[in-house]
């Protein structure tokens, strides 16, 4: 999703305020982008706990390097790049993501007997099927190299244009184009049954 | 450096290149290089020489000629190499022969990717891959209008290409769904509080140690607020009984006359059952009257009811000079009923006067609405 000039200007203003000494102003940037960054990182590493930690790390790293941010560029793109690097570094250090075991508590009572709204589901069988499909998708994503996986996540999850992806990853647009195709082709081979449904 | 030292340096460098220098000779070479004035300013070169000589795995073949050049010692190989070049360079001209051979050869097919004008990076894709790359970009809406138009024509008859694009789109949907499934239950509200200590910010909303108190308060309030099924039912009934019945409201909106005269018409929307009954009676009377007129004077031509009332509005000018008062909005106005409590509302569209449609919205859940 392309940022409007107004959004960019608003972000730059916050960055200036933080650099001028108002550290608490950074909160607005955290709250503005945490969900998108979290979704992207989850797409890369899958495990929610790890994704949360890595999202936190990304924001902290961005804060500590805020003086390197070029105000004429997009803060979001810059933050994205940091988050992506954090995620890829994590993948390289820890190898493939572990499959998250199916949480049997989903759809049933929580520990205190009440049913958390977040766990309310409709048909348990459908929920299970959805979960299994999600596992297959993530297993397939696991088979991609970090570079291919990040392109797929940036395009499909965050909806960035080729130009935005190229700016974020500091690649040529043509490279984005071809990497995305090769990633899709590989996913096609692994998810034939799911696509055909 | 004295001539004998320079000669010795040269000899040792040659032995290194021949991989015949002992450790002692390597150390001697380094010592001579450090003492050589012409290498005094070449610290990087000396460091590289040291690394090349001391590391058994490295190959000094690159650094030795540079040391020789710095020392302005002629490399005997260069004279041999220049001699070979002179021998090869001559009056050989292959260009004519090559161009003649190319004359009859077909130009290589330009890959579609190259036509896009982008540097794809990495290995050159095959023609099939190039087509796939273009289809992938087309799914993402990333091709120029001209390129899209160029490809679309060919795609219309290419089922496999269309299937490919459909699969790419489906892949995107699956990935988004999978990520959304993983993240939808995630709570990120505490992220800022977790970041604050790392960046040295004191969050004014955070009170250390408050979490336990907050949890106890929540539990206490929740215990008080829990209702049994019967209590909840009585509670709901009391609320619903207290809600006053909403009467229908009628609002007249002024609409700007944006359409040309030919497209103007009038709308009748009726919600009041009494007006509805009167309108229906008036309609039947008019239709009956018209039929009678038709039988009396075959010359009278009546406008035909349009088969598609909506299309007729667009095409035919309508004389809006006569109205049945109290039943329709005036020219450029729409009479809007807000049916807030309609249970079973049906909409009937029927030909109205002068070809304009009449929209009858009947709330069949209302006691007075009968036809």
Tab-separated table of C-alpha atoms in Angstrom, chain B residues 9-287:
chain	number	residue	atom	x	y	z
B	9	UNK	CA	64.789	-9.191	-3.797
B	10	UNK	CA	64.054	-9.964	-7.400
B	11	UNK	CA	65.410	-13.478	-7.080
B	12	UNK	CA	63.349	-14.171	-3.981
B	13	UNK	CA	60.203	-12.851	-5.627
B	14	UNK	CA	60.753	-15.216	-8.545
B	15	UNK	CA	61.243	-18.146	-6.181
B	16	UNK	CA	57.974	-17.246	-4.456
B	17	UNK	CA	56.188	-17.202	-7.783
B	18	UNK	CA	57.684	-20.587	-8.595
B	19	UNK	CA	56.538	-21.809	-5.200
B	20	UNK	CA	60.099	-22.763	-4.349
B	21	UNK	CA	60.808	-20.290	-1.575
B	22	UNK	CA	61.537	-21.707	1.863
B	23	UNK	CA	60.204	-20.141	5.054
B	24	UNK	CA	63.564	-18.525	5.672
B	25	UNK	CA	63.594	-17.069	2.150
B	26	UNK	CA	60.062	-15.694	2.650
B	27	UNK	CA	61.133	-14.017	5.887
B	28	UNK	CA	64.221	-12.618	4.128
B	29	UNK	CA	62.020	-11.280	1.327
B	30	UNK	CA	59.765	-9.501	3.799
B	31	UNK	CA	62.743	-8.011	5.572
B	32	UNK	CA	64.170	-6.695	2.298
B	33	UNK	CA	60.774	-5.321	1.242
B	34	UNK	CA	60.393	-3.433	4.531
B	35	UNK	CA	63.828	-1.893	4.063
B	36	UNK	CA	63.311	-0.929	0.424
B	37	UNK	CA	62.744	2.859	0.079
B	38	UNK	CA	60.622	2.485	-3.040
B	39	UNK	CA	58.179	0.403	-1.000
B	40	UNK	CA	58.269	2.671	2.037
B	41	UNK	CA	55.121	4.512	0.923
B	42	UNK	CA	53.401	1.296	-0.234
B	43	UNK	CA	52.184	0.112	3.140
B	44	UNK	CA	49.097	-1.624	1.759
B	45	UNK	CA	51.205	-3.433	-0.815
B	46	UNK	CA	53.637	-4.576	1.845
B	47	UNK	CA	50.788	-5.779	4.031
B	48	UNK	CA	49.377	-7.749	1.131
B	49	UNK	CA	52.791	-9.218	0.416
B	50	UNK	CA	53.150	-10.197	4.055
B	51	UNK	CA	49.715	-11.886	4.030
B	52	UNK	CA	50.505	-13.667	0.775
B	53	UNK	CA	53.822	-14.953	2.051
B	54	UNK	CA	52.784	-15.954	5.543
B	55	UNK	CA	49.491	-17.615	4.640
B	56	UNK	CA	50.129	-20.985	3.041
B	57	UNK	CA	46.654	-21.016	1.511
B	58	UNK	CA	46.988	-17.722	-0.315
B	59	UNK	CA	48.425	-17.316	-3.775
B	60	UNK	CA	51.021	-14.550	-4.169
B	61	UNK	CA	50.629	-14.479	-7.923
B	62	UNK	CA	48.697	-11.199	-7.858
B	63	UNK	CA	50.828	-9.270	-5.435
B	64	UNK	CA	54.285	-10.198	-6.683
B	65	UNK	CA	53.966	-8.481	-10.092
B	66	UNK	CA	52.719	-5.369	-8.290
B	67	UNK	CA	55.744	-5.421	-6.026
B	68	UNK	CA	57.951	-5.797	-9.064
B	69	UNK	CA	56.231	-2.901	-10.744
B	70	UNK	CA	56.668	-0.781	-7.631
B	71	UNK	CA	60.324	-1.630	-7.609
B	72	UNK	CA	60.500	-0.829	-11.340
B	73	UNK	CA	62.112	-4.158	-11.906
B	74	UNK	CA	61.437	-5.439	-15.326
B	75	UNK	CA	59.255	-8.510	-15.345
B	76	UNK	CA	60.957	-10.856	-17.833
B	77	UNK	CA	57.578	-12.330	-18.614
B	78	UNK	CA	56.266	-9.028	-19.895
B	79	UNK	CA	58.680	-8.991	-22.778
B	80	UNK	CA	57.598	-12.497	-23.703
B	81	UNK	CA	53.942	-11.543	-23.406
B	82	UNK	CA	54.337	-8.414	-25.523
B	83	UNK	CA	56.143	-10.460	-28.107
B	84	UNK	CA	53.252	-12.891	-28.244
B	85	UNK	CA	50.785	-10.041	-28.598
B	86	UNK	CA	52.766	-8.621	-31.482
B	87	UNK	CA	52.741	-12.006	-33.097
B	88	UNK	CA	49.002	-12.332	-32.797
B	89	UNK	CA	48.052	-8.797	-33.729
B	90	UNK	CA	48.311	-8.328	-37.382
B	91	UNK	CA	46.276	-7.796	-40.360
B	92	UNK	CA	43.730	-10.366	-39.363
B	93	UNK	CA	40.283	-8.976	-39.842
B	94	UNK	CA	37.490	-11.328	-38.941
B	95	UNK	CA	34.742	-8.773	-38.925
B	96	UNK	CA	33.762	-9.149	-42.555
B	97	UNK	CA	33.559	-12.894	-42.303
B	98	UNK	CA	31.485	-12.805	-39.112
B	99	UNK	CA	29.034	-10.221	-40.444
B	100	UNK	CA	28.619	-12.204	-43.627
B	101	UNK	CA	27.786	-15.291	-41.585
B	102	UNK	CA	25.287	-13.356	-39.499
B	103	UNK	CA	23.571	-11.923	-42.533
B	104	UNK	CA	21.593	-15.059	-43.161
B	105	UNK	CA	21.022	-15.910	-39.509
B	106	UNK	CA	17.732	-15.060	-37.810
B	107	UNK	CA	17.883	-12.663	-34.948
B	108	UNK	CA	17.343	-14.366	-31.596
B	109	UNK	CA	13.787	-14.146	-30.381
B	110	UNK	CA	13.503	-11.343	-27.918
B	111	UNK	CA	12.328	-12.650	-24.639
B	112	UNK	CA	9.086	-11.089	-23.445
B	113	UNK	CA	10.863	-10.024	-20.302
B	114	UNK	CA	13.339	-8.020	-22.307
B	115	UNK	CA	10.450	-6.404	-24.096
B	116	UNK	CA	9.310	-5.138	-20.732
B	117	UNK	CA	12.579	-3.313	-20.566
B	118	UNK	CA	13.549	-4.413	-17.107
B	119	UNK	CA	16.753	-5.897	-15.892
B	120	UNK	CA	15.575	-9.136	-14.373
B	121	UNK	CA	18.782	-9.839	-12.557
B	122	UNK	CA	20.211	-13.298	-12.226
B	123	UNK	CA	20.324	-15.883	-14.975
B	124	UNK	CA	18.578	-15.121	-18.218
B	125	UNK	CA	15.173	-16.755	-18.126
B	126	UNK	CA	13.963	-19.094	-20.804
B	127	UNK	CA	11.168	-18.024	-23.129
B	128	UNK	CA	8.670	-20.009	-21.084
B	129	UNK	CA	9.887	-18.433	-17.867
B	130	UNK	CA	9.761	-14.989	-19.437
B	131	UNK	CA	6.135	-15.528	-20.319
B	132	UNK	CA	5.455	-16.680	-16.784
B	133	UNK	CA	7.144	-13.592	-15.385
B	134	UNK	CA	4.913	-11.398	-17.504
B	135	UNK	CA	1.794	-13.285	-16.441
B	136	UNK	CA	2.850	-12.959	-12.819
B	137	UNK	CA	3.308	-9.221	-13.264
B	138	UNK	CA	-0.020	-8.971	-15.045
B	139	UNK	CA	-1.813	-10.587	-12.108
B	140	UNK	CA	-0.249	-7.912	-9.904
B	141	UNK	CA	-1.298	-5.122	-12.219
B	142	UNK	CA	2.295	-4.105	-12.709
B	143	UNK	CA	2.433	-4.022	-16.489
B	144	UNK	CA	1.968	-0.824	-18.428
B	145	UNK	CA	-1.328	-0.289	-20.190
B	146	UNK	CA	0.306	-0.800	-23.545
B	147	UNK	CA	1.959	-4.049	-22.500
B	148	UNK	CA	-1.297	-5.296	-21.006
B	149	UNK	CA	-3.137	-4.542	-24.202
B	150	UNK	CA	-0.438	-6.309	-26.178
B	151	UNK	CA	-0.647	-9.454	-24.083
B	152	UNK	CA	-4.396	-9.543	-23.466
B	153	UNK	CA	-5.206	-10.318	-27.069
B	154	UNK	CA	-3.021	-13.406	-27.044
B	155	UNK	CA	-4.280	-14.464	-23.619
B	156	UNK	CA	-7.901	-14.662	-24.679
B	157	UNK	CA	-7.297	-17.945	-26.492
B	158	UNK	CA	-4.580	-19.294	-24.234
B	159	UNK	CA	-6.308	-21.349	-21.570
B	160	UNK	CA	-3.096	-22.502	-19.937
B	161	UNK	CA	-1.952	-18.907	-19.483
B	162	UNK	CA	-5.294	-17.964	-17.962
B	163	UNK	CA	-5.099	-20.977	-15.653
B	164	UNK	CA	-1.613	-19.912	-14.654
B	165	UNK	CA	-2.808	-16.429	-13.750
B	166	UNK	CA	-5.720	-17.847	-11.791
B	167	UNK	CA	-3.343	-20.050	-9.823
B	168	UNK	CA	-1.057	-17.120	-9.059
B	169	UNK	CA	-4.012	-15.146	-7.716
B	170	UNK	CA	-5.167	-18.129	-5.674
B	171	UNK	CA	-1.687	-18.549	-4.199
B	172	UNK	CA	-1.795	-14.963	-3.016
B	173	UNK	CA	-5.145	-15.515	-1.370
B	174	UNK	CA	-3.898	-18.664	0.378
B	175	UNK	CA	-0.806	-16.919	1.736
B	176	UNK	CA	-2.828	-13.947	2.986
B	177	UNK	CA	-5.349	-16.245	4.624
B	178	UNK	CA	-2.665	-18.286	6.325
B	179	UNK	CA	-0.920	-15.217	7.743
B	180	UNK	CA	-4.204	-13.658	8.794
B	181	UNK	CA	-5.144	-16.860	10.570
B	182	UNK	CA	-1.911	-16.744	12.528
B	183	UNK	CA	-2.067	-13.076	13.430
B	184	UNK	CA	-5.762	-12.455	14.037
B	185	UNK	CA	-5.698	-13.691	17.606
B	186	UNK	CA	-2.554	-11.779	18.478
B	187	UNK	CA	-2.674	-9.016	20.996
B	188	UNK	CA	-0.182	-6.254	20.343
B	189	UNK	CA	-1.456	-3.633	22.725
B	190	UNK	CA	1.454	-4.140	25.096
B	191	UNK	CA	4.161	-3.805	22.492
B	192	UNK	CA	4.871	-0.166	23.256
B	193	UNK	CA	5.215	-0.942	26.966
B	194	UNK	CA	7.727	-3.651	26.099
B	195	UNK	CA	9.714	-1.320	23.880
B	196	UNK	CA	9.880	1.552	26.383
B	197	UNK	CA	12.532	0.111	28.713
B	198	UNK	CA	14.811	-0.708	25.767
B	199	UNK	CA	14.757	2.833	24.449
B	200	UNK	CA	14.836	4.528	27.831
B	201	UNK	CA	11.338	5.937	27.720
B	202	UNK	CA	9.206	6.185	30.808
B	203	UNK	CA	5.690	5.392	29.692
B	204	UNK	CA	3.457	7.745	31.715
B	205	UNK	CA	0.596	5.271	31.394
B	206	UNK	CA	2.621	2.479	32.905
B	207	UNK	CA	2.638	2.154	36.673
B	208	UNK	CA	5.027	-0.529	37.865
B	209	UNK	CA	3.298	-3.188	39.906
B	210	UNK	CA	-0.163	-2.116	38.792
B	211	UNK	CA	-0.771	-5.313	36.819
B	212	UNK	CA	-1.694	-7.352	39.905
B	213	UNK	CA	-4.079	-4.720	41.169
B	214	UNK	CA	-5.639	-4.391	37.736
B	215	UNK	CA	-6.180	-8.147	37.502
B	216	UNK	CA	-7.824	-8.231	40.934
B	217	UNK	CA	-10.121	-5.343	40.010
B	218	UNK	CA	-11.111	-6.993	36.771
B	219	UNK	CA	-11.956	-10.239	38.554
B	220	UNK	CA	-14.007	-8.450	41.198
B	221	UNK	CA	-16.017	-6.416	38.691
B	222	UNK	CA	-16.553	-9.404	36.461
B	223	UNK	CA	-17.907	-11.447	39.360
B	224	UNK	CA	-20.416	-8.679	40.147
B	225	UNK	CA	-21.412	-8.224	36.541
B	226	UNK	CA	-22.216	-11.823	35.776
B	227	UNK	CA	-25.901	-12.438	35.146
B	228	UNK	CA	-27.815	-15.665	35.221
B	229	UNK	CA	-29.878	-16.580	32.167
B	230	UNK	CA	-33.142	-15.472	33.783
B	231	UNK	CA	-31.616	-12.229	35.009
B	232	UNK	CA	-30.258	-11.542	31.541
B	233	UNK	CA	-33.660	-12.212	29.988
B	234	UNK	CA	-35.398	-9.824	32.369
B	235	UNK	CA	-32.707	-7.238	31.784
B	236	UNK	CA	-33.137	-7.442	28.016
B	237	UNK	CA	-36.929	-7.260	28.257
B	238	UNK	CA	-36.750	-4.150	30.431
B	239	UNK	CA	-34.516	-2.433	27.901
B	240	UNK	CA	-36.693	-3.339	24.928
B	241	UNK	CA	-39.880	-2.265	26.663
B	242	UNK	CA	-38.345	1.096	27.344
B	243	UNK	CA	-37.541	1.799	23.711
B	244	UNK	CA	-40.267	4.076	22.188
B	245	UNK	CA	-41.818	3.015	18.902
B	246	UNK	CA	-40.220	4.814	16.010
B	247	UNK	CA	-42.634	6.573	13.659
B	248	UNK	CA	-41.929	6.757	10.009
B	249	UNK	CA	-40.163	9.883	9.026
B	250	UNK	CA	-40.417	11.525	5.685
B	251	UNK	CA	-37.643	13.641	4.413
B	252	UNK	CA	-37.671	15.623	1.222
B	253	UNK	CA	-34.285	15.968	-0.380
B	254	UNK	CA	-33.402	18.623	-2.878
B	255	UNK	CA	-31.536	17.033	-5.718
B	256	UNK	CA	-29.374	18.985	-8.093
B	257	UNK	CA	-30.566	18.951	-11.642
B	258	UNK	CA	-27.515	17.368	-13.188
B	259	UNK	CA	-29.185	15.454	-15.989
B	260	UNK	CA	-30.182	16.994	-19.298
B	261	UNK	CA	-33.862	17.597	-19.918
B	262	UNK	CA	-34.270	14.424	-21.889
B	263	UNK	CA	-33.409	12.321	-18.879
B	264	UNK	CA	-35.588	13.933	-16.295
B	265	UNK	CA	-38.384	11.947	-14.765
B	266	UNK	CA	-40.210	11.648	-11.590
B	267	UNK	CA	-40.235	9.012	-8.875
B	268	UNK	CA	-43.015	7.928	-6.677
B	269	UNK	CA	-42.151	6.154	-3.512
B	270	UNK	CA	-44.983	5.434	-1.181
B	271	UNK	CA	-44.870	3.977	2.221
B	272	UNK	CA	-48.034	5.174	3.871
B	273	UNK	CA	-50.609	2.432	3.393
B	274	UNK	CA	-53.532	4.863	3.073
B	275	UNK	CA	-51.787	6.807	0.328
B	276	UNK	CA	-50.892	3.513	-1.228
B	277	UNK	CA	-54.475	2.385	-1.423
B	278	UNK	CA	-55.549	5.755	-2.869
B	279	UNK	CA	-52.717	5.626	-5.381
B	280	UNK	CA	-53.635	2.140	-6.474
B	281	UNK	CA	-57.239	3.176	-6.866
B	282	UNK	CA	-56.193	6.198	-8.901
B	283	UNK	CA	-53.971	4.033	-11.050
B	284	UNK	CA	-56.723	1.581	-11.833
B	285	UNK	CA	-59.005	4.443	-12.666
B	286	UNK	CA	-56.472	5.947	-15.020
B	287	UNK	CA	-55.732	2.664	-16.713
